[in-house]
JSON list of C-alpha atoms in Angstrom, two decimals:
[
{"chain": "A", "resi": 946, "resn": "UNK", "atom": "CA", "xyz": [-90.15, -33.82, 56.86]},
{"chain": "A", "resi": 947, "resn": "UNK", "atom": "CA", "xyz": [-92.28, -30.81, 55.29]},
{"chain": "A", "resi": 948, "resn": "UNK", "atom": "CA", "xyz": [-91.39, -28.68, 58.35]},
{"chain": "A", "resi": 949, "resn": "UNK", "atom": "CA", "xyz": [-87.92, -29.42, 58.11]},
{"chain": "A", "resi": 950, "resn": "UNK", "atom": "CA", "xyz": [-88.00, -29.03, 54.09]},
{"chain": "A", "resi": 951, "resn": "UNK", "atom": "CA", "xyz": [-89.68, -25.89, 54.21]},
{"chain": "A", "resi": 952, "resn": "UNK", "atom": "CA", "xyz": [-88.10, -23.99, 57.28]},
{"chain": "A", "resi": 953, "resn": "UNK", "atom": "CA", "xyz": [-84.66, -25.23, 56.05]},
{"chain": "A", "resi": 954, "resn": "UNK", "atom": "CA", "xyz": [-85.55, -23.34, 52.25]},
{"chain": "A", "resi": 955, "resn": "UNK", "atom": "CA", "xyz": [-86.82, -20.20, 54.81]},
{"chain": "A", "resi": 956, "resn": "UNK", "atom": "CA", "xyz": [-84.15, -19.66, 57.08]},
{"chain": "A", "resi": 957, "resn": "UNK", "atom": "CA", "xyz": [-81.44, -20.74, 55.00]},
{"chain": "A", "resi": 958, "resn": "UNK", "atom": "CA", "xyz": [-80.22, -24.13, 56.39]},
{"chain": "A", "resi": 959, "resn": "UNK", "atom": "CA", "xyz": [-79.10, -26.87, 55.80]},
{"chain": "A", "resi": 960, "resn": "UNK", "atom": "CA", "xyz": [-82.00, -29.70, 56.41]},
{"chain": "A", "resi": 961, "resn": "UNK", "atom": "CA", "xyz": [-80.02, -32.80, 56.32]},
{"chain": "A", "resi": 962, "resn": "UNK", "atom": "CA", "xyz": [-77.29, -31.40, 59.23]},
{"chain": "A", "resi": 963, "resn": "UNK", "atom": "CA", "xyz": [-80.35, -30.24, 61.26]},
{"chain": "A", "resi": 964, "resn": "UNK", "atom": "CA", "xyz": [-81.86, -33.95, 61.33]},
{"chain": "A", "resi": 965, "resn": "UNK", "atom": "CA", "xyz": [-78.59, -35.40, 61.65]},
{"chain": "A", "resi": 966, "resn": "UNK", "atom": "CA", "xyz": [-77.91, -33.19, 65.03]},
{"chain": "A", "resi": 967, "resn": "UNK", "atom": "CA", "xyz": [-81.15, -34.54, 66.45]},
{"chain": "A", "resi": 968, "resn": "UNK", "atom": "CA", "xyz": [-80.74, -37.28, 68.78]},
{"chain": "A", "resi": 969, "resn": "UNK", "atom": "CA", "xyz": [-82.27, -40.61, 66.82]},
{"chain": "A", "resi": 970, "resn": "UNK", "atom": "CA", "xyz": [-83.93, -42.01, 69.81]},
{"chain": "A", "resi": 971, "resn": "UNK", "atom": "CA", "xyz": [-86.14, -38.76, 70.35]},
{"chain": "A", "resi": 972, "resn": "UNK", "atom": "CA", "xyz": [-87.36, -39.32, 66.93]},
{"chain": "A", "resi": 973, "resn": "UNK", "atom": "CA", "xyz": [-90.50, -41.77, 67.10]},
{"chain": "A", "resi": 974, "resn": "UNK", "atom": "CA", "xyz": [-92.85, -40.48, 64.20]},
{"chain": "A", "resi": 975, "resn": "UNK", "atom": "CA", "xyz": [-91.91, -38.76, 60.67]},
{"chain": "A", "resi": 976, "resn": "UNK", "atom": "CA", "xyz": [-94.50, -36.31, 59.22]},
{"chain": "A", "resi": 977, "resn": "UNK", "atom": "CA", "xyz": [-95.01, -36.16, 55.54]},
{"chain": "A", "resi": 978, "resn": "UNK", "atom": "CA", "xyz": [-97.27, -33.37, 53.59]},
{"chain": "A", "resi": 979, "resn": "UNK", "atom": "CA", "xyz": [-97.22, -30.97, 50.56]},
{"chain": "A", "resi": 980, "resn": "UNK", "atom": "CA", "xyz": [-96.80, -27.21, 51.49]},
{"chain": "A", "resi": 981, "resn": "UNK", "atom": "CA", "xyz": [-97.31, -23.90, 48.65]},
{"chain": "A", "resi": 982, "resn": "UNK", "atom": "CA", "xyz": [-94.51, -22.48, 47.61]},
{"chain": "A", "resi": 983, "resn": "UNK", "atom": "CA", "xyz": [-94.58, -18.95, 47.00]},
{"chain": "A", "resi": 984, "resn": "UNK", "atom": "CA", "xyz": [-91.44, -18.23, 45.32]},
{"chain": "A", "resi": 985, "resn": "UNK", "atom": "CA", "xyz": [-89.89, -16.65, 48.02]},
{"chain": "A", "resi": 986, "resn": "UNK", "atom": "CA", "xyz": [-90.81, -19.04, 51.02]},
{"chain": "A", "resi": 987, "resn": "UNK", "atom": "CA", "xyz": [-92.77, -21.84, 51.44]},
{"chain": "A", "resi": 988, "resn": "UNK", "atom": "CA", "xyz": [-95.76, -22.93, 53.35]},
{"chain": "A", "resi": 989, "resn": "UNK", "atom": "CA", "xyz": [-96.26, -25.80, 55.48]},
{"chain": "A", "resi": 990, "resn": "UNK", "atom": "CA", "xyz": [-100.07, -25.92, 54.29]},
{"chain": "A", "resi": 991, "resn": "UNK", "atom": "CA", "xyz": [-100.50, -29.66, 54.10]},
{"chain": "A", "resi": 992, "resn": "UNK", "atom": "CA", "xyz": [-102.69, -29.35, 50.96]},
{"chain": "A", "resi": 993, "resn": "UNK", "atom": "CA", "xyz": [-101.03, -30.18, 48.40]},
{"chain": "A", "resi": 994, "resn": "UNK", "atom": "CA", "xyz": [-98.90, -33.27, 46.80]},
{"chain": "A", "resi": 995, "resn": "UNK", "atom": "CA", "xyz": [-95.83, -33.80, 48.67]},
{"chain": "A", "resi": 996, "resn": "UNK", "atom": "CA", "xyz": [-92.89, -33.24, 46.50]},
{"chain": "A", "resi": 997, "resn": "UNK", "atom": "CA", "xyz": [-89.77, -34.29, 45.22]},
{"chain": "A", "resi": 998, "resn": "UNK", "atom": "CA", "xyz": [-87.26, -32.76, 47.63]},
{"chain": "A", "resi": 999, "resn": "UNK", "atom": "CA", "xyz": [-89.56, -33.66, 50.58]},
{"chain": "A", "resi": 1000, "resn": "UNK", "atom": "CA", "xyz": [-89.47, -37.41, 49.26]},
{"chain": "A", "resi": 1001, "resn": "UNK", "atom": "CA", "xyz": [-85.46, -37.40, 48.80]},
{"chain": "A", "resi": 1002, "resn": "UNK", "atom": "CA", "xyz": [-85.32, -35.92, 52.32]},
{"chain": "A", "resi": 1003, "resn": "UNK", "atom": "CA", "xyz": [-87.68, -38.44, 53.89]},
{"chain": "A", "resi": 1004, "resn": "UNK", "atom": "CA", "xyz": [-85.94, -41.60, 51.96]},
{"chain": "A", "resi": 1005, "resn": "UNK", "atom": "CA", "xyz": [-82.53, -40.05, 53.67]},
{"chain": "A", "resi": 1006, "resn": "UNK", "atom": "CA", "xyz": [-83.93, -39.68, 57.05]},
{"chain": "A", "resi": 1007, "resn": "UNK", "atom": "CA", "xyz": [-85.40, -43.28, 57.15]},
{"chain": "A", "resi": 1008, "resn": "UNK", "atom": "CA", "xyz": [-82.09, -44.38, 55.90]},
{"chain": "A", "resi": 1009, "resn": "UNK", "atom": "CA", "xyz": [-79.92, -42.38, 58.58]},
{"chain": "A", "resi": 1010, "resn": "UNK", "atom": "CA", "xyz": [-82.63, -43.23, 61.29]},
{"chain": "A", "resi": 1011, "resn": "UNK", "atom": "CA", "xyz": [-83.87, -46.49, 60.68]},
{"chain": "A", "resi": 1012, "resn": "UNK", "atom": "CA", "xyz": [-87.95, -47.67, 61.03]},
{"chain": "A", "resi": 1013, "resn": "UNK", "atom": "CA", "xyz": [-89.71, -44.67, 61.66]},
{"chain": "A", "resi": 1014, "resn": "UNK", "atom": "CA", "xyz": [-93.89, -44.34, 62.46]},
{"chain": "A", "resi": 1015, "resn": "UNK", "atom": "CA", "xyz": [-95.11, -41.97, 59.53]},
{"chain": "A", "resi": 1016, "resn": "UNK", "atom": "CA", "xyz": [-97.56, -40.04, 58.95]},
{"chain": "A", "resi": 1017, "resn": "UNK", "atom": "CA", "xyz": [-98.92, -38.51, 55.94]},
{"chain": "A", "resi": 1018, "resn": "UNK", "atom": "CA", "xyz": [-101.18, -35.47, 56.69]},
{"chain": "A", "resi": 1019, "resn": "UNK", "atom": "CA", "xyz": [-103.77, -33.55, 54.41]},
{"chain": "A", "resi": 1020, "resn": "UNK", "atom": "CA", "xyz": [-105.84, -30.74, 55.62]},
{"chain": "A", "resi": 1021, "resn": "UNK", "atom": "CA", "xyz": [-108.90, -28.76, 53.79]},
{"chain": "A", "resi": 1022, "resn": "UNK", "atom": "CA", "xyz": [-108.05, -30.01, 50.23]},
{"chain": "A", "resi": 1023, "resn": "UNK", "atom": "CA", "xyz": [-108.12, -34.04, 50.16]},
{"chain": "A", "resi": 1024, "resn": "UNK", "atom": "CA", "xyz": [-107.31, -35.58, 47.23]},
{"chain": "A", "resi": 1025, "resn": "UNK", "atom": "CA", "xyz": [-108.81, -38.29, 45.18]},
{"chain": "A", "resi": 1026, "resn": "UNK", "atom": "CA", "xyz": [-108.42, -41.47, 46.83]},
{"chain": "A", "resi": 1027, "resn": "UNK", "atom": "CA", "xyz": [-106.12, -42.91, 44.28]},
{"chain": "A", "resi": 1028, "resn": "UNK", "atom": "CA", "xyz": [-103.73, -39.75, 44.85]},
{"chain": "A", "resi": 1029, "resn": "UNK", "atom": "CA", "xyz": [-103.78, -40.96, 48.60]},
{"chain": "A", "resi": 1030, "resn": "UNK", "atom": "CA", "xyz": [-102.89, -44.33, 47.81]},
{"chain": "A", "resi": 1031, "resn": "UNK", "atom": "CA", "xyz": [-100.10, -43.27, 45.30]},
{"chain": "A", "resi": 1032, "resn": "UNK", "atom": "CA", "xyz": [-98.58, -41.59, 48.41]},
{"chain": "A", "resi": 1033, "resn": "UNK", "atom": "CA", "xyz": [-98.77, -43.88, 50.71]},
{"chain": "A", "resi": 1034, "resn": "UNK", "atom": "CA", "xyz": [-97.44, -46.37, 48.12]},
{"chain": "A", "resi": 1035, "resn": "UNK", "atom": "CA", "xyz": [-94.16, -43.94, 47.04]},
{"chain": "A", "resi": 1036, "resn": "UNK", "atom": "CA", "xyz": [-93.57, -43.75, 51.29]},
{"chain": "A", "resi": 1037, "resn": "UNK", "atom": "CA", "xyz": [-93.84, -47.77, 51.44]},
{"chain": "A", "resi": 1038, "resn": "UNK", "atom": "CA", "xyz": [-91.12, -47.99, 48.63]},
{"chain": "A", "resi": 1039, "resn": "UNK", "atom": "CA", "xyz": [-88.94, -45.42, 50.55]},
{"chain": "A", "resi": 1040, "resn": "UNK", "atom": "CA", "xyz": [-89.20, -47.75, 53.66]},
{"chain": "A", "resi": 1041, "resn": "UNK", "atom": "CA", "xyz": [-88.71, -51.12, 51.80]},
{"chain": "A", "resi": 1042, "resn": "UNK", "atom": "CA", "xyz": [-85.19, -49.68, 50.69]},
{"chain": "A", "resi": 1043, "resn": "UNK", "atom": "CA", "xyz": [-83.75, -49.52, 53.99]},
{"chain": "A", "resi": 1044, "resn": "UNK", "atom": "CA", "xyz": [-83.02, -53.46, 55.28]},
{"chain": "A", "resi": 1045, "resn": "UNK", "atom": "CA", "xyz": [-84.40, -53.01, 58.97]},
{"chain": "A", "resi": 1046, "resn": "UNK", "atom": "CA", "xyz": [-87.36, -50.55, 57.85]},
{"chain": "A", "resi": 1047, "resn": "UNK", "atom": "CA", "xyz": [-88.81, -53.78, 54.91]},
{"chain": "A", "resi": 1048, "resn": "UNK", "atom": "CA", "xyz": [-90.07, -55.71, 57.52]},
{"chain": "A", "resi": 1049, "resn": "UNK", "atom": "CA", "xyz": [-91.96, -52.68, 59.12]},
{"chain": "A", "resi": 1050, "resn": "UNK", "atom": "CA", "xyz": [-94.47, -52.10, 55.96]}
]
């Protein structure tokens, strides 16, 4: 979702019509990471928290898509373990709210 997020602030689109016009069947895995925003533009840097937008965008796509593989990435700066495990706990909650997705996690 953090490419998605952060190209779609970028170039100037809209992020949920771009996953919508993706074919669901194509989509097997959703990546999750933070990215550095510069003001401007933003960074897919995978080194920091993920945020907020990236969350609301993630909970959507599961919800439009259905169970979805995901994967939450860190590079160079890895947080305390507990930071970790708050993450993958806040992407467990976004998957038990969709019916079909519950019995996945």
């Amino acid at each position: 979702m953090t490419p998605i997020y952060a190209s779609s602030r970028n170039q100037k689109f809209d992020s949920w019509q771009f996953i919508q016009a993706l074919p669901k069947e194509r989509i097997r895995k959703i990546h999750l990471a933070g990215h550095s925003d510069y003001g401007h533009y933003l960074i897919d840097t995978h080194d920091q928290q993920i945020t907020g937008p990236v969350w609301d965008l993630y909970a959507w796509a599961i919800e439009h898509l259905g169970p979805r593989a995901t994967l939450i990435k860190r590079d160079e700066i890895f947080p305390p373990l507990d930071e970790s495990l708050s993450e993958l706990g806040n992407a467990r909650t976004v998957a038990a709210k969709t019916p079909e997705t519950a019995a996945c996690v």
